[in-house]
Amino acid sequence: MFLRITALLTLSAACLSAAGDKLDWKALPDLPGGLGVAGAFAGAHNDALIVAGGANFPEGVPWRKTTDGGDPAKVYYDTIHIVTRDGLDYSIAEAKARLPRALGYGVSISTASGVLCIGGEWREDGVTHRSAKVFALGYADGAVTMDADYPPLPKDTTAAAGALIGKTVYVAGGDSGEGATQNFWALDLAKRGADDFGWVELPPWDGQARTHLLASSQSDGGTDCLYIFSGRMKGNDGSWNMLSDAHKYNPKTGEWKKIRDIQPSGDAQPRCVMAGTVAPIGANQLLVFGGANGKRFVTLTGLGKQIVAAEAAGNQQAAATLKAEQQKIQDTHTGFSRDVLLYNTVTDRWTRFADFTEDSRRATAPGATERVAIGSHVTTTAVKWGDSIIIPSGESSPGIRTPNIWKIDLAKPGQAFGAANWIVLVCYMGVLVGMGFWFSRRSRTVDDFFVAGKRVVWWAAGLSIFSTQLSAITFLSIPARAFSTNWTWLILNLTIPLMVPLIVFCFLPFYRRLNITSVYEYLEMRFSSGLRKLGSASFAVFQLCRMGIVILLPAMALSAVTGWDVSWCIIAMGVLSTLYTVLGGIEAVIWTDVLQTVVLLGGALAALLIIVGQVDGGWGTIFQTASEQGKLDMVQTEWDFLKSRDTIWVIIIGGIFSQILAYGTDQAVVQRYLTTPTEKDAAKAIWTNGLLSIPASLLFFCVGTALYVYFQQQPAQLGPVANADQIFAHFIVHQMPAGLAGLVIAGVFAAAMSSLDSSMHSIATAVTTDFLSGATTDKTKLLRTAKWITFALGVLGTVSALIIAAQDNKNLWETLIAYIGLILGTLGGLFTLGIFTSRTASVHAWIGVIGTAAVLWYVKFQTEIHSLLYGAIGTVTCFAVGLAASYAFPARPKNLNGLTWAKR
């Protein structure tokens, strides 16, 4: 569902001041024939737009007689048209293939196998017939293909709506022969070819039956859900009910929820948008184009009843007057609503976002007394084609079609970052580089470059650990998670203090007393050089992945506020970080981390105070609203360990093991332990980080919750945001004062650089110490080699970020946690096996590694187990398999004096 970051990064910087410039409209070639059609099947497949079937009135508008005195016939079509593109040029052609029959007003859903055409209607001998057939139209090698190997709907149905979530198609509402329905069916495409491949009837929404409704899928911040809007139904008394309500279906829970009526801020009452079009945009938004409010429809229906009554009473003059009034209303209709509404699925708020384009092209029809101004298109389908939205043909005014096909994109940002912000940001970057030059004078030996000559004070080492581990993931992703969901993942960060005693008493003594530089030297002392190299290489791979993620986040923020391409932002970040790290070594890294921690927390605190100051009711309203809407919920007690649920057991177990892996086996962190003068100072540094993580975590979760309440109160201030992690950056750019916004963006850079420099330096330390130290005794050459490796790693980290930027990641924090579990889980098992057992030897550790790799592969690709548990599974598996192997295949270990807990 989510759009590629590289293509839509500028969404969060879209200017919200004027409705007219928020969307870019491009006219594609018109549908041939001059009239256009309503109710066509439309979708995209293999980079081609398919428009098939539909209906129109070729003899004239439906409310006027033809030249021979008859009523204009509604004609349905079986033709298929294909729109293709070559660069920026588009062309349209009629395909040789035809639909199984003339057909229209069904449901169109684009899938990987083709455009699924579901249900619909046709007309024969003056009678309208409904269809239950389901087939797929594809495009390959310049031709249209048709696949009819799909089960029919349970009932013949027209005027329904549907959407695709994952591999499941959902169809809701429609007319199955007796008026509006509450049909709700699902078809799991993953079961195609199986005996149980078929439509399943699901419980409907708690609301009125409806036809001509709108439907789309989008994330609600945690789950991809189905949304249905508006529609109409005929009451028992014959009157029409124009619906303005909306409902959400969560496929994971199987539950419906009534959501906010379609009432943009500023509207006095909810509005009907029946037969309009809807499409997902960004991370958590839906665009609703136009629609019919139904007022004219109700008026004409009422006049029709009066005409029938007047004719039945023999009052032909009254009937003629009413008919004239009816025809005047039809002739003077200026088109359906041109409003483009934006619905945010997280805040559950509507806003009027833009206008449907007003173009010189007109919609017309044979027999119309005047050319009718084009309105929005209804009775068509909004199609996602790449990163664009396509609205093909449709009905622009009652009874009048339009052949126009529109390509719609979000307008590029028009807001500059501002001179004050640039001055703050550039000065901050200059300070960082200057610190690199300053500390380069003290980084003259290998020990200086790797462990700062063991002269770093404990509080600076502690702040450096804090800054390294929390990074831009904290600054952007945690507020985004609190905004989108709740406080469940706060418990994850609260497990950091829980691991401090374990690290201080069980891991730290070995690292300090063995006088090592790389933590993986312990694996050679305890097991073998091969496992040392495996551990070091695994760590290097993990850090390269992590570098890509932590450099991507601030690059996204900079791209959003400046309009620069995200790739150039990534490159700029990589160059700056690499420069001062290569120059100053670990001492420059630690002291820039100290500065960056101050900026990180200061920027977040300033942002929080500004948000609270702009919320009506301040803190009281924030916490009351958040509490009432479940935004402060932290505990889900279900015994569920699958990806679909963040239960407390998953968070606690996964959190504890993730912290042990990060603080016990990660060279980037352990290296800080080795820079202090004494073991006692190192312990103080670990405690500093553990205790600071509590208020810092509360601060960032409060920012996300405050943003949620702020954007609920002021929905017009939140435009489409391409990625959920950009929500905080969006507020910074649009709502914070000049200069201060630059400081907070500098905080984003601070968060990323503190992790990026640590990753580069720690990998260089591990590679130099674990792989190259035995090749030469020349310390000067080794120092020069370490700096070149640091430089190369800066390049590799930058490339890693460019690669990850091309992926579709819903939440980068979760991605990082998954990497930690998969890569470091084995290392955690090796260290615990070495420290807490005395009978295991190298061969047993290797067996544990192999067994862990097999188990993690199975868990990752064959199960739905929560990714946060990967670290726990890897650690426990390696420990258990290695220990069991020591009993099955006894072998003599090395001299264990000072290397295990029993012989410490």
Coordinates of N, CA, C and O in Angstrom, one line a residue, residues 162-285:
G162 N -15.3 -1.5 -3.9 CA -14.4 -2.5 -3.3 C -13.0 -2.0 -3.3 O -12.6 -0.9 -3.9
A163 N -12.1 -2.8 -2.8 CA -10.7 -2.5 -2.7 C -9.9 -3.8 -2.4 O -10.4 -4.8 -2.0
L164 N -8.6 -3.6 -2.6 CA -7.6 -4.8 -2.3 C -6.8 -4.5 -1.1 O -6.2 -3.4 -1.0
I165 N -6.7 -5.4 -0.2 CA -5.9 -5.3 1.0 C -5.0 -6.5 1.0 O -5.5 -7.7 1.2
G166 N -3.7 -6.4 0.9 CA -2.8 -7.5 0.7 C -3.2 -8.3 -0.5 O -3.1 -7.8 -1.6
K167 N -3.6 -9.5 -0.3 CA -4.1 -10.3 -1.5 C -5.6 -10.7 -1.4 O -6.0 -11.6 -2.1
T168 N -6.3 -9.9 -0.6 CA -7.7 -10.2 -0.4 C -8.5 -9.0 -1.0 O -8.3 -7.8 -0.7
V169 N -9.5 -9.4 -1.9 CA -10.4 -8.4 -2.5 C -11.7 -8.3 -1.6 O -12.2 -9.3 -1.2
Y170 N -12.1 -7.1 -1.3 CA -13.3 -6.8 -0.6 C -14.3 -6.1 -1.5 O -13.9 -5.1 -2.2
V171 N -15.6 -6.5 -1.4 CA -16.7 -5.8 -2.2 C -17.8 -5.5 -1.2 O -18.2 -6.4 -0.4
A172 N -18.3 -4.3 -1.2 CA -19.3 -3.8 -0.3 C -20.4 -3.2 -1.0 O -20.2 -2.5 -2.0
G173 N -21.6 -3.3 -0.4 CA -22.8 -2.6 -0.9 C -23.3 -3.0 -2.2 O -23.0 -4.2 -2.7
G174 N -24.0 -2.1 -2.9 CA -24.5 -2.4 -4.3 C -25.9 -2.8 -4.3 O -26.6 -2.9 -3.3
D175 N -26.4 -2.9 -5.5 CA -27.8 -3.3 -5.8 C -27.8 -4.7 -6.4 O -27.3 -5.0 -7.4
S176 N -28.4 -5.6 -5.6 CA -28.5 -7.0 -6.1 C -29.9 -7.4 -6.6 O -30.3 -8.6 -6.7
G177 N -30.7 -6.4 -7.0 CA -32.0 -6.6 -7.5 C -33.2 -6.1 -6.7 O -34.3 -6.0 -7.2
E178 N -32.9 -5.8 -5.4 CA -34.0 -5.3 -4.6 C -33.6 -4.0 -3.9 O -34.0 -3.7 -2.8
G179 N -32.8 -3.2 -4.6 CA -32.4 -2.0 -4.0 C -31.0 -2.1 -3.3 O -30.3 -3.1 -3.4
A180 N -30.8 -1.1 -2.5 CA -29.5 -1.0 -1.7 C -29.3 -2.2 -0.8 O -30.3 -2.7 -0.2
T181 N -28.1 -2.6 -0.6 CA -27.8 -3.8 0.2 C -26.7 -3.5 1.2 O -26.0 -2.5 1.1
Q182 N -26.5 -4.5 2.1 CA -25.3 -4.5 3.0 C -24.4 -5.7 2.6 O -23.8 -6.2 3.5
N183 N -24.4 -6.0 1.3 CA -23.4 -7.0 0.9 C -22.0 -6.7 1.4 O -21.6 -5.6 1.3
F184 N -21.3 -7.7 1.9 CA -19.9 -7.6 2.2 C -19.2 -8.9 2.0 O -19.4 -9.9 2.8
W185 N -18.4 -9.0 0.9 CA -17.8 -10.3 0.5 C -16.3 -10.1 0.4 O -15.8 -9.0 0.2
A186 N -15.6 -11.2 0.6 CA -14.1 -11.2 0.5 C -13.7 -12.4 -0.4 O -14.2 -13.4 -0.3
L187 N -12.6 -12.1 -1.2 CA -12.1 -13.1 -2.0 C -10.5 -13.1 -1.8 O -9.9 -12.1 -2.2
D188 N -10.0 -14.2 -1.3 CA -8.6 -14.3 -1.0 C -7.9 -14.8 -2.3 O -8.0 -16.0 -2.6
L189 N -7.2 -14.0 -3.0 CA -6.5 -14.3 -4.2 C -5.4 -15.3 -4.0 O -5.0 -16.0 -4.9
A190 N -4.8 -15.4 -2.8 CA -3.8 -16.3 -2.5 C -4.3 -17.7 -2.6 O -3.4 -18.7 -2.7
K191 N -5.6 -17.9 -2.5 CA -6.1 -19.3 -2.5 C -6.5 -19.7 -4.0 O -7.1 -20.8 -4.2
R192 N -6.1 -18.9 -4.9 CA -6.5 -19.2 -6.3 C -5.9 -20.6 -6.7 O -4.7 -20.8 -6.5
G193 N -6.7 -21.4 -7.2 CA -6.3 -22.8 -7.6 C -6.7 -23.8 -6.5 O -6.7 -25.0 -6.8
A194 N -7.0 -23.4 -5.3 CA -7.4 -24.3 -4.3 C -8.8 -24.6 -4.3 O -9.6 -23.8 -4.9
D195 N -9.2 -25.6 -3.6 CA -10.7 -26.0 -3.6 C -11.6 -25.0 -3.0 O -12.7 -24.9 -3.3
D196 N -11.0 -24.3 -2.0 CA -11.8 -23.3 -1.2 C -11.7 -21.9 -1.8 O -12.0 -20.9 -1.0
F197 N -11.2 -21.8 -3.0 CA -11.1 -20.4 -3.6 C -12.5 -19.9 -4.0 O -13.1 -20.4 -4.9
G198 N -13.0 -19.0 -3.2 CA -14.3 -18.4 -3.5 C -14.6 -17.3 -2.6 O -13.9 -16.9 -1.7
W199 N -15.8 -16.6 -2.8 CA -16.2 -15.5 -2.1 C -16.7 -15.9 -0.7 O -17.4 -16.9 -0.6
V200 N -16.3 -15.2 0.3 CA -16.7 -15.4 1.7 C -17.6 -14.3 2.1 O -17.2 -13.1 2.0
E201 N -18.8 -14.6 2.7 CA -19.6 -13.5 3.2 C -19.2 -13.1 4.6 O -19.0 -14.0 5.5
L202 N -19.0 -11.8 4.8 CA -18.5 -11.3 6.1 C -19.6 -10.4 6.8 O -20.5 -9.9 6.1
P203 N -19.5 -10.2 8.1 CA -20.5 -9.4 8.7 C -20.4 -7.9 8.2 O -19.3 -7.4 8.0
P204 N -21.6 -7.3 7.9 CA -21.5 -6.0 7.3 C -21.3 -4.9 8.4 O -21.3 -5.2 9.6
W205 N -21.2 -3.7 8.0 CA -21.1 -2.5 8.8 C -22.4 -2.2 9.6 O -23.5 -2.6 9.2
D206 N -22.3 -1.5 10.7 CA -23.4 -1.2 11.5 C -24.0 0.2 11.0 O -23.7 1.2 11.5
G207 N -24.7 0.1 9.9 CA -25.2 1.3 9.3 C -26.2 0.9 8.2 O -26.6 -0.2 8.0
Q208 N -26.6 1.9 7.4 CA -27.6 1.7 6.4 C -27.0 1.0 5.2 O -25.9 1.1 4.8
A209 N -27.9 0.2 4.5 CA -27.5 -0.4 3.2 C -27.3 0.8 2.2 O -27.8 1.9 2.4
R210 N -26.6 0.5 1.1 CA -26.2 1.6 0.2 C -25.8 1.1 -1.2 O -25.2 0.0 -1.3
T211 N -26.0 1.9 -2.2 CA -25.4 1.8 -3.5 C -24.6 3.0 -3.8 O -24.6 4.0 -3.0
H212 N -23.8 3.0 -4.9 CA -23.0 4.2 -5.3 C -22.1 4.7 -4.2 O -21.9 5.9 -4.0
L213 N -21.6 3.8 -3.3 CA -20.7 4.2 -2.3 C -19.3 4.2 -2.8 O -19.0 3.8 -3.9
L214 N -18.4 4.8 -2.0 CA -17.0 4.8 -2.3 C -16.2 3.9 -1.4 O -16.6 3.7 -0.2
A215 N -15.1 3.3 -1.9 CA -14.4 2.4 -1.1 C -12.9 2.5 -1.4 O -12.5 2.6 -2.6
S216 N -12.0 2.3 -0.4 CA -10.6 2.3 -0.7 C -9.9 1.7 0.5 O -10.5 1.6 1.6
S217 N -8.7 1.3 0.3 CA -7.9 0.7 1.4 C -6.8 1.7 1.7 O -6.3 2.5 0.9
Q218 N -6.4 1.8 3.0 CA -5.3 2.6 3.5 C -4.9 2.2 4.9 O -5.7 1.6 5.6
S219 N -3.7 2.6 5.3 CA -3.3 2.3 6.7 C -3.9 3.2 7.6 O -4.0 4.4 7.4
D220 N -4.3 2.7 8.8 CA -4.8 3.6 9.9 C -3.7 4.0 10.8 O -4.0 4.4 11.9
G221 N -2.5 3.7 10.4 CA -1.3 4.0 11.3 C -0.7 2.7 11.8 O 0.4 2.7 12.2
G222 N -1.5 1.6 11.8 CA -1.0 0.3 12.3 C -1.4 -0.8 11.4 O -0.7 -1.8 11.3
T223 N -2.6 -0.7 10.7 CA -3.1 -1.8 9.9 C -3.7 -1.2 8.6 O -4.3 -0.2 8.7
D224 N -3.5 -2.0 7.5 CA -4.2 -1.6 6.3 C -5.7 -2.0 6.5 O -6.0 -3.2 6.7
C225 N -6.6 -1.0 6.3 CA -8.0 -1.2 6.5 C -8.8 -0.8 5.3 O -8.3 -0.2 4.4
L226 N -10.1 -1.3 5.3 CA -11.0 -0.9 4.2 C -11.9 0.2 4.7 O -12.4 0.2 5.8
Y227 N -12.0 1.3 3.9 CA -12.9 2.4 4.2 C -14.0 2.5 3.2 O -13.8 2.4 2.0
I228 N -15.2 2.7 3.7 CA -16.4 3.0 2.8 C -17.0 4.3 3.2 O -17.1 4.7 4.4
F229 N -17.4 5.0 2.2 CA -18.0 6.4 2.4 C -19.3 6.6 1.6 O -19.4 6.1 0.5
S230 N -20.2 7.3 2.2 CA -21.4 7.8 1.5 C -22.2 6.7 0.8 O -22.3 5.6 1.2
G231 N -22.9 7.2 -0.3 CA -23.8 6.3 -1.0 C -25.3 6.8 -0.9 O -25.5 7.9 -0.3
R232 N -26.2 6.0 -1.3 CA -27.6 6.3 -1.2 C -28.4 5.1 -1.1 O -28.0 4.0 -1.4
M233 N -29.6 5.3 -0.5 CA -30.6 4.2 -0.4 C -32.0 4.7 -0.5 O -32.2 5.9 -0.1
K234 N -32.9 3.9 -0.9 CA -34.3 4.3 -1.0 C -35.1 3.8 0.2 O -35.0 2.6 0.5
G235 N -35.7 4.7 0.9 CA -36.5 4.3 2.0 C -37.8 3.5 1.7 O -38.2 3.5 0.5
N236 N -38.4 3.0 2.7 CA -39.6 2.2 2.5 C -40.8 3.1 2.0 O -41.7 2.6 1.3
D237 N -40.7 4.4 2.2 CA -41.7 5.4 1.8 C -41.4 5.9 0.4 O -42.1 6.7 -0.2
G238 N -40.4 5.3 -0.2 CA -40.0 5.8 -1.6 C -39.1 6.9 -1.7 O -38.6 7.3 -2.7
S239 N -38.8 7.6 -0.5 CA -37.9 8.7 -0.5 C -36.4 8.2 -0.5 O -36.1 7.1 -0.1
W240 N -35.6 9.1 -1.0 CA -34.2 8.7 -1.1 C -33.4 9.3 0.1 O -33.6 10.4 0.5
N241 N -32.5 8.4 0.7 CA -31.6 8.9 1.7 C -30.2 9.0 1.2 O -29.6 8.1 0.6
M242 N -29.7 10.3 1.2 CA -28.4 10.5 0.8 C -27.4 10.4 2.0 O -27.5 11.2 2.9
L243 N -26.5 9.5 1.9 CA -25.7 9.2 3.1 C -24.4 9.9 3.1 O -23.8 10.2 2.1
S244 N -24.1 10.3 4.3 CA -22.8 11.1 4.5 C -22.0 10.5 5.6 O -21.0 11.1 6.1
D245 N -22.3 9.2 5.9 CA -21.5 8.5 7.0 C -20.3 7.8 6.4 O -20.1 7.7 5.2
A246 N -19.4 7.2 7.2 CA -18.3 6.5 6.8 C -18.0 5.4 7.8 O -18.3 5.5 9.0
H247 N -17.3 4.3 7.4 CA -17.1 3.2 8.2 C -15.7 2.6 7.8 O -15.3 2.7 6.7
K248 N -15.1 2.0 8.8 CA -13.8 1.3 8.6 C -13.8 -0.1 9.0 O -14.3 -0.5 10.1
Y249 N -13.2 -1.0 8.2 CA -13.2 -2.4 8.5 C -11.7 -2.8 8.7 O -10.9 -2.6 7.8
N250 N -11.4 -3.4 9.8 CA -10.1 -3.9 10.1 C -10.0 -5.4 9.8 O -10.6 -6.2 10.5
P251 N -9.3 -5.8 8.8 CA -9.3 -7.3 8.4 C -8.6 -8.1 9.5 O -8.8 -9.3 9.5
K252 N -7.7 -7.6 10.3 CA -7.0 -8.4 11.3 C -7.9 -8.7 12.4 O -7.9 -9.9 13.0
T253 N -8.8 -7.8 12.8 CA -9.7 -8.1 13.9 C -11.1 -8.6 13.4 O -11.9 -9.1 14.2
G254 N -11.4 -8.3 12.1 CA -12.7 -8.6 11.6 C -13.8 -7.7 12.1 O -15.0 -8.1 12.1
E255 N -13.4 -6.5 12.6 CA -14.4 -5.6 13.2 C -14.6 -4.4 12.3 O -13.7 -3.9 11.7
W256 N -15.9 -3.9 12.3 CA -16.2 -2.6 11.7 C -16.2 -1.5 12.8 O -16.5 -1.8 14.0
K257 N -15.9 -0.3 12.4 CA -15.9 0.8 13.3 C -16.5 2.0 12.6 O -16.1 2.3 11.4
K258 N -17.5 2.7 13.2 CA -18.0 3.9 12.6 C -17.0 5.0 12.8 O -16.5 5.2 13.9
I259 N -16.6 5.7 11.7 CA -15.7 6.8 11.8 C -16.4 8.1 11.5 O -17.6 8.1 11.3
R260 N -15.7 9.2 11.5 CA -16.3 10.5 11.4 C -17.0 10.7 10.1 O -16.6 10.3 9.0
D261 N -18.2 11.3 10.2 CA -19.0 11.6 9.0 C -18.2 12.5 8.1 O -17.2 13.2 8.5
I262 N -18.6 12.6 6.8 CA -17.9 13.4 5.8 C -18.2 14.9 6.0 O -19.1 15.4 5.4
Q263 N -17.5 15.5 6.9 CA -17.7 16.9 7.3 C -16.4 17.6 7.4 O -15.8 17.7 8.5
P264 N -15.9 18.2 6.3 CA -14.7 18.9 6.4 C -14.8 20.1 7.4 O -15.9 20.6 7.6
S265 N -13.7 20.5 8.0 CA -13.7 21.6 8.9 C -14.2 22.8 8.1 O -13.8 23.1 7.0
G266 N -15.1 23.5 8.8 CA -15.8 24.7 8.2 C -17.1 24.4 7.6 O -17.9 25.3 7.4
D267 N -17.5 23.1 7.3 CA -18.8 22.8 6.8 C -19.8 22.7 8.0 O -19.4 22.2 9.1
A268 N -21.0 23.3 7.8 CA -22.0 23.3 8.8 C -22.6 21.9 9.1 O -23.0 21.6 10.2
Q269 N -22.6 21.0 8.1 CA -23.1 19.7 8.3 C -22.4 18.7 7.4 O -21.8 19.1 6.4
P270 N -22.5 17.4 7.6 CA -21.9 16.4 6.8 C -22.4 16.5 5.4 O -23.6 16.9 5.1
R271 N -21.6 16.0 4.4 CA -22.0 16.1 3.0 C -22.1 14.7 2.4 O -21.3 13.8 2.8
C272 N -22.9 14.5 1.4 CA -23.0 13.3 0.6 C -22.0 13.4 -0.5 O -21.9 14.4 -1.2
V273 N -21.2 12.3 -0.8 CA -20.3 12.3 -2.0 C -20.5 11.1 -2.8 O -19.6 10.6 -3.4
M274 N -21.8 10.6 -2.9 CA -22.1 9.4 -3.6 C -21.6 9.4 -5.0 O -21.6 10.5 -5.7
A275 N -21.1 8.3 -5.5 CA -20.7 8.1 -6.9 C -19.4 8.8 -7.2 O -18.9 8.8 -8.3
G276 N -18.8 9.5 -6.2 CA -17.5 10.1 -6.4 C -16.4 9.1 -6.4 O -16.6 7.9 -6.5
T277 N -15.1 9.6 -6.4 CA -14.0 8.6 -6.5 C -13.1 8.9 -5.3 O -13.0 10.0 -4.8
V278 N -12.3 7.9 -4.9 CA -11.4 8.0 -3.8 C -10.1 7.2 -4.1 O -10.2 6.2 -4.8
A279 N -9.0 7.7 -3.6 CA -7.7 7.0 -3.8 C -6.8 7.3 -2.6 O -6.9 8.4 -2.0
P280 N -6.0 6.3 -2.2 CA -5.1 6.6 -1.1 C -3.9 7.5 -1.6 O -3.5 7.5 -2.7
I281 N -3.4 8.3 -0.6 CA -2.3 9.1 -0.9 C -1.4 9.2 0.3 O -1.9 9.3 1.4
G282 N -0.1 9.1 0.1 CA 0.8 9.2 1.3 C 0.6 8.0 2.2 O 0.2 7.0 1.8
A283 N 1.0 8.3 3.5 CA 1.0 7.2 4.4 C -0.3 6.9 5.1 O -0.6 5.7 5.3
N284 N -1.1 7.9 5.3 CA -2.4 7.7 6.1 C -3.5 8.6 5.6 O -4.4 9.0 6.4
Q285 N -3.5 8.9 4.3 CA -4.6 9.8 3.8 C -5.3 9.2 2.7 O -4.8 8.4 1.9

